[in-house]
Short mmCIF file of C-alpha atoms in Angstrom, two decimals:
data_model
loop_
_atom_site.label_atom_id
_atom_site.label_comp_id
_atom_site.label_asym_id
_atom_site.label_seq_id
_atom_site.Cartn_x
_atom_site.Cartn_y
_atom_site.Cartn_z
CA UNK K 368 0.10 -0.35 0.02
CA UNK K 369 2.66 2.29 0.66
CA UNK K 370 4.36 1.26 -2.51
CA UNK K 371 1.52 2.47 -4.39
CA UNK K 372 1.21 5.65 -2.60
CA UNK K 373 5.22 6.37 -2.97
CA UNK K 374 4.79 5.64 -6.71
CA UNK K 375 1.46 7.32 -7.30
CA UNK K 376 3.27 10.57 -5.81
CA UNK K 377 6.11 10.24 -7.78
CA UNK K 378 4.37 9.88 -11.00
CA UNK K 379 2.26 13.31 -10.13
CA UNK K 380 5.42 15.05 -9.51
CA UNK K 381 6.92 13.78 -12.67
CA UNK K 382 3.69 15.07 -14.68
CA UNK K 383 3.80 18.04 -12.66
CA UNK K 384 7.43 18.71 -13.90
CA UNK K 385 6.76 17.72 -17.37
CA UNK K 386 4.08 20.37 -17.66
CA UNK K 387 6.78 22.76 -16.14
CA UNK K 388 9.13 21.89 -18.72
CA UNK K 389 6.21 22.32 -21.42
CA UNK K 390 5.77 25.65 -20.61
CA UNK K 391 9.23 27.08 -20.08
CA UNK K 392 9.86 25.48 -23.89
CA UNK K 393 7.19 27.62 -25.14
CA UNK K 394 8.84 30.95 -23.61
CA UNK K 395 12.65 29.49 -24.58
CA UNK K 396 11.45 29.04 -28.82
CA UNK K 397 9.47 32.30 -28.29
CA UNK K 398 12.77 33.91 -27.06
CA UNK K 399 15.23 32.06 -29.28
CA UNK K 400 13.44 32.94 -32.29
CA UNK K 401 12.34 36.74 -31.92
CA UNK K 402 15.48 37.75 -29.59
CA UNK K 403 18.51 35.49 -29.74
CA UNK K 404 18.55 34.66 -33.32
CA UNK K 405 18.11 38.41 -34.59
CA UNK K 406 20.95 39.55 -31.99
CA UNK K 407 23.14 36.41 -33.34
CA UNK K 408 22.29 37.25 -36.97
CA UNK K 409 23.16 41.05 -36.72
CA UNK K 410 26.40 40.12 -35.02
CA UNK K 411 27.05 38.05 -38.05
CA UNK K 412 25.76 40.45 -40.42
CA UNK K 413 27.92 43.13 -38.61
CA UNK K 414 31.17 41.14 -39.97
CA UNK K 415 30.17 41.42 -43.53
CA UNK K 416 29.96 43.19 -46.24
CA UNK K 417 26.25 41.80 -46.59
CA UNK K 418 24.65 41.40 -49.64
CA UNK K 419 21.53 39.20 -50.66
CA UNK K 420 23.66 37.34 -53.41
CA UNK K 421 27.15 36.77 -51.92
CA UNK K 422 28.49 38.46 -48.91
CA UNK K 423 32.09 39.28 -48.27
CA UNK K 424 34.00 38.74 -44.61
CA UNK K 425 35.39 42.03 -43.55
CA UNK K 426 36.29 41.43 -39.82
CA UNK K 427 36.02 44.81 -37.74
CA UNK K 428 35.93 47.11 -40.59
CA UNK K 429 32.10 48.22 -40.08
CA UNK K 430 32.75 48.82 -36.42
CA UNK K 431 35.74 51.00 -37.54
CA UNK K 432 33.39 52.94 -40.10
CA UNK K 433 31.00 53.63 -37.79
CA UNK K 434 33.35 55.07 -35.05
CA UNK K 435 35.29 57.19 -37.71
CA UNK K 436 31.73 58.04 -38.98
CA UNK K 437 30.95 62.14 -38.10
CA UNK K 438 27.37 61.53 -38.52
CA UNK K 439 27.43 58.55 -36.31
CA UNK K 440 28.59 60.67 -33.49
CA UNK K 441 26.23 63.51 -34.37
CA UNK K 442 23.48 60.99 -34.21
CA UNK K 443 24.59 59.50 -30.86
CA UNK K 444 24.86 63.36 -29.80
CA UNK K 445 21.23 64.09 -30.74
CA UNK K 446 19.83 60.68 -28.96
CA UNK K 447 21.80 62.02 -25.80
CA UNK K 448 20.47 65.43 -25.83
CA UNK K 449 16.89 64.17 -26.31
CA UNK K 450 16.79 61.38 -23.87
CA UNK K 451 18.24 64.21 -21.14
CA UNK K 452 15.42 66.29 -22.10
CA UNK K 453 12.80 64.03 -22.04
CA UNK K 454 12.85 61.56 -19.87
CA UNK K 455 13.51 62.98 -16.49
CA UNK K 456 10.53 65.76 -17.41
CA UNK K 457 8.38 62.99 -19.13
CA UNK K 458 8.60 61.00 -15.47
CA UNK K 459 8.08 64.30 -13.38
CA UNK K 460 5.22 64.97 -15.14
CA UNK K 461 3.44 61.90 -14.98
CA UNK K 462 4.53 61.88 -11.22
CA UNK K 463 2.57 64.88 -10.88
CA UNK K 464 -0.38 64.09 -12.55
CA UNK K 465 -0.62 60.97 -10.68
CA UNK K 466 -0.18 62.78 -7.52
CA UNK K 467 -3.21 65.22 -8.58
CA UNK K 468 -5.44 61.96 -9.65
CA UNK K 469 -4.89 60.56 -6.70
CA UNK K 470 -7.40 62.15 -3.85
CA UNK K 471 -10.57 61.55 -6.52
CA UNK K 472 -12.56 58.64 -6.03
CA UNK K 473 -11.74 55.72 -7.67
CA UNK K 474 -14.43 56.23 -10.28
CA UNK K 475 -12.99 59.44 -10.88
CA UNK K 476 -9.68 58.20 -11.16
CA UNK K 477 -10.73 55.54 -13.62
CA UNK K 478 -12.09 58.25 -15.99
CA UNK K 479 -8.81 60.64 -15.66
CA UNK K 480 -7.20 57.35 -16.42
CA UNK K 481 -8.79 56.41 -19.72
CA UNK K 482 -8.60 60.19 -20.68
CA UNK K 483 -4.76 60.13 -20.15
CA UNK K 484 -4.50 56.79 -21.55
CA UNK K 485 -6.30 57.02 -24.70
CA UNK K 486 -3.71 58.48 -26.97
CA UNK K 487 -1.56 55.67 -25.88
CA UNK K 488 -3.87 53.43 -28.15
CA UNK K 489 -3.99 55.86 -31.08
CA UNK K 490 -1.42 55.42 -33.88
CA UNK K 491 1.54 57.24 -34.00
CA UNK K 492 1.41 58.12 -37.77
CA UNK K 493 -2.14 59.97 -36.83
CA UNK K 494 -0.52 61.72 -33.72
CA UNK K 495 2.56 62.82 -36.11
CA UNK K 496 0.25 64.14 -38.37
CA UNK K 497 -1.70 66.37 -35.76
CA UNK K 498 1.71 67.90 -34.66
CA UNK K 499 2.72 68.49 -38.33
CA UNK K 500 -0.29 70.69 -38.22
CA UNK K 501 0.85 72.37 -34.95
CA UNK K 502 4.03 73.14 -36.43
CA UNK K 503 2.93 74.22 -39.56
CA UNK K 504 5.30 77.11 -40.50
CA UNK K 505 2.63 79.13 -41.92
CA UNK K 506 0.68 81.40 -39.66
CA UNK K 507 -2.17 79.29 -39.50
CA UNK K 508 0.02 76.97 -37.42
CA UNK K 509 -0.91 76.43 -33.82
CA UNK K 510 2.44 77.00 -32.51
CA UNK K 511 3.14 80.19 -34.84
CA UNK K 512 -0.32 81.66 -33.69
CA UNK K 513 1.00 81.08 -30.15
CA UNK K 514 4.24 83.29 -30.75
CA UNK K 515 2.61 85.51 -32.77
CA UNK K 516 0.53 86.31 -29.72
CA UNK K 517 3.22 87.33 -27.63
CA UNK K 518 4.34 89.82 -30.45
CA UNK K 519 6.95 87.32 -31.89
CA UNK K 520 7.49 86.19 -35.68
CA UNK K 521 6.05 82.85 -36.74
CA UNK K 522 8.36 80.39 -36.63
CA UNK K 523 9.95 77.36 -39.37
CA UNK K 524 9.66 75.01 -36.33
CA UNK K 525 10.98 71.70 -38.05
CA UNK K 526 12.87 73.35 -40.93
CA UNK K 527 15.05 75.10 -38.82
CA UNK K 528 18.20 73.66 -36.83
CA UNK K 529 17.59 76.18 -34.41
CA UNK K 530 14.17 74.89 -33.45
CA UNK K 531 14.00 70.95 -35.02
CA UNK K 532 15.13 69.39 -31.77
CA UNK K 533 13.20 71.82 -29.38
CA UNK K 534 9.85 70.51 -31.70
CA UNK K 535 10.51 67.23 -30.97
CA UNK K 536 10.87 67.39 -27.51
CA UNK K 537 8.12 69.56 -26.85
CA UNK K 538 6.22 66.95 -28.69
CA UNK K 539 7.33 64.53 -26.49
CA UNK K 540 6.54 66.42 -23.31
CA UNK K 541 2.99 66.98 -24.40
CA UNK K 542 2.44 63.55 -25.85
CA UNK K 543 0.63 60.44 -24.10
CA UNK K 544 1.94 59.93 -20.61
CA UNK K 545 -0.75 57.34 -19.78
CA UNK K 546 1.24 54.38 -18.93
CA UNK K 547 3.30 56.37 -16.43
CA UNK K 548 0.58 58.00 -14.99
CA UNK K 549 -1.11 54.78 -14.52
CA UNK K 550 1.70 52.73 -12.89
CA UNK K 551 2.64 55.66 -10.81
CA UNK K 552 -0.90 55.58 -9.56
CA UNK K 553 -0.84 51.53 -8.75
CA UNK K 554 2.30 52.44 -6.94
CA UNK K 555 0.81 55.54 -4.97
CA UNK K 556 -2.42 53.16 -4.08
CA UNK K 557 -0.05 50.46 -2.70
CA UNK K 558 1.47 52.78 -0.20
CA UNK K 559 -0.38 51.77 3.71
CA UNK K 560 -2.30 54.37 4.93
CA UNK K 561 -0.96 53.82 8.41
CA UNK K 562 2.22 55.73 7.55
CA UNK K 563 -0.09 58.99 6.06
CA UNK K 564 -1.72 58.48 9.65
CA UNK K 565 1.13 58.15 11.46
CA UNK K 566 2.41 61.37 9.83
CA UNK K 567 -0.58 63.48 10.56
CA UNK K 568 -0.12 62.44 14.16
CA UNK K 569 3.31 63.70 13.97
CA UNK K 570 2.07 67.28 12.37
CA UNK K 571 3.84 66.35 8.98
CA UNK K 572 3.15 68.74 6.28
CA UNK K 573 2.31 67.71 2.65
CA UNK K 574 5.44 68.27 1.60
CA UNK K 575 7.04 66.34 4.44
CA UNK K 576 4.65 63.39 3.90
CA UNK K 577 5.76 63.56 -0.08
CA UNK K 578 9.60 63.59 0.92
CA UNK K 579 9.70 61.25 3.54
CA UNK K 580 6.94 58.55 2.59
CA UNK K 581 5.72 59.13 -1.14
CA UNK K 582 9.15 59.51 -2.63
CA UNK K 583 11.12 56.60 -0.99
CA UNK K 584 8.07 54.26 -1.34
CA UNK K 585 8.05 54.93 -5.15
CA UNK K 586 11.41 54.52 -5.89
CA UNK K 587 11.50 51.35 -7.36
CA UNK K 588 8.61 52.82 -9.88
CA UNK K 589 10.52 55.61 -10.59
CA UNK K 590 13.76 53.52 -11.43
CA UNK K 591 11.92 50.79 -13.59
CA UNK K 592 10.13 54.13 -15.69
CA UNK K 593 13.68 55.81 -15.65
CA UNK K 594 15.14 52.87 -17.41
CA UNK K 595 12.34 51.57 -19.62
CA UNK K 596 12.00 55.54 -20.40
CA UNK K 597 16.00 55.78 -21.34
CA UNK K 598 15.71 52.82 -23.38
CA UNK K 599 13.05 53.63 -25.28
CA UNK K 600 14.51 57.13 -25.89
CA UNK K 601 17.69 55.84 -27.18
CA UNK K 602 15.73 53.83 -29.89
CA UNK K 603 13.56 56.89 -31.07
CA UNK K 604 12.72 56.53 -34.46
CA UNK K 605 9.36 57.28 -35.43
CA UNK K 606 8.86 60.97 -34.38
CA UNK K 607 12.30 62.09 -36.15
CA UNK K 608 11.59 59.82 -39.49
CA UNK K 609 7.81 61.21 -39.60
CA UNK K 610 8.37 64.90 -38.59
CA UNK K 611 11.77 65.83 -39.97
CA UNK K 612 13.25 63.18 -41.65
CA UNK K 613 16.34 63.67 -39.43
CA UNK K 614 17.03 67.46 -40.63
CA UNK K 615 17.86 70.17 -41.17
CA UNK K 616 21.56 69.22 -41.37
CA UNK K 617 21.03 66.21 -39.70
CA UNK K 618 20.17 68.28 -36.81
CA UNK K 619 17.57 66.10 -35.56
CA UNK K 620 19.12 62.75 -36.76
CA UNK K 621 19.12 60.28 -33.98
CA UNK K 622 20.74 56.54 -34.07
CA UNK K 623 17.78 54.58 -34.96
CA UNK K 624 17.05 56.84 -37.74
CA UNK K 625 20.79 56.60 -38.75
CA UNK K 626 20.46 52.81 -38.65
CA UNK K 627 17.17 52.71 -40.66
CA UNK K 628 18.50 54.80 -43.60
CA UNK K 629 22.25 52.69 -43.42
CA UNK K 630 20.03 49.25 -43.92
CA UNK K 631 17.05 50.31 -45.86
CA UNK K 632 18.33 53.71 -47.99
CA UNK K 633 22.10 52.92 -48.69
CA UNK K 634 21.59 48.90 -48.23
CA UNK K 635 24.68 48.80 -45.97
CA UNK K 636 23.59 46.41 -43.86
CA UNK K 637 26.87 45.46 -42.46
CA UNK K 638 27.33 49.08 -41.35
CA UNK K 639 23.75 49.48 -39.85
CA UNK K 640 24.24 45.74 -37.74
CA UNK K 641 27.25 47.31 -36.22
CA UNK K 642 25.83 50.61 -35.34
CA UNK K 643 22.74 48.62 -33.87
CA UNK K 644 25.18 46.61 -31.73
CA UNK K 645 27.19 49.47 -30.62
CA UNK K 646 23.65 51.19 -29.40
CA UNK K 647 22.51 48.00 -27.52
CA UNK K 648 25.97 48.17 -26.02
CA UNK K 649 25.82 51.84 -24.85
CA UNK K 650 22.05 51.06 -23.61
CA UNK K 651 23.32 48.06 -21.80
CA UNK K 652 25.99 50.39 -19.95
CA UNK K 653 23.77 53.03 -19.05
CA UNK K 654 21.27 50.65 -17.76
CA UNK K 655 24.01 49.06 -15.55
CA UNK K 656 24.72 52.24 -14.26
CA UNK K 657 21.46 53.37 -13.27
CA UNK K 658 20.46 50.08 -11.32
CA UNK K 659 24.33 50.41 -9.66
CA UNK K 660 23.73 54.31 -8.29
CA UNK K 661 20.24 54.49 -8.19
CA UNK K 662 18.98 51.13 -7.25
CA UNK K 663 21.19 50.48 -3.89
CA UNK K 664 18.76 51.01 -1.22
CA UNK K 665 15.74 49.69 -3.31
CA UNK K 666 13.85 46.84 -1.74
CA UNK K 667 11.41 44.57 -3.99
#
């Protein structure tokens, strides 16, 4: 009897283990096909003068050309400036909106969440068309109507090197922050009320509760949004491609757009693959630094 029970228990464990391996296998196959294989293939292409009908092995020549290409460094600089100007402000704005929504009742919070998240489901192309209309260089453009109201001349927002990058940054500031707002709001609702009650007993002001309770508890959320925001910003492509095409005079050429142009405009697949790998290494280093210095005292 005892041996029969032991055997049944053993069979059940083996069955459970089999299902576990089956579920892991699905994830592993998807990761191998859509993540590992493209990265390995990009590395192989980066070592070649890639042509569909006969490639030539060139070693590290594509990496050397990338590092000696002035446009690649300019694209890196543009991407870095764009990231520094957009990511911190976007996180601050999302945090501010989440704090303002928090005191409302659940139903009102849901309405605000839907309103702020709605642009996130809209097509990026449709949003770009709206922003092209806003930055219309003619006097009929909304941005020009605003500056002319203050007595300034109308601007060629996307066609001037002086204003093109600022226009893309402004577009990022005022575009959808729905996902970050919802994440912040969920984190705010997860803070135990007892902390606020204890602070009120001690006579803490709103700013003191914000500084000593809210910000420390939201540190993991902020780090997550900072890392993911930085990765997304370093890979920005759509806005630069649709709004300016990288111009004028490459003032808004981002690394993502440069890689796209090298691959699908000039058919320099090897150089594009090398630049994409360099970008991946830069993102990895920046992410590591963020986790190293900002994630020290975070408890998950």
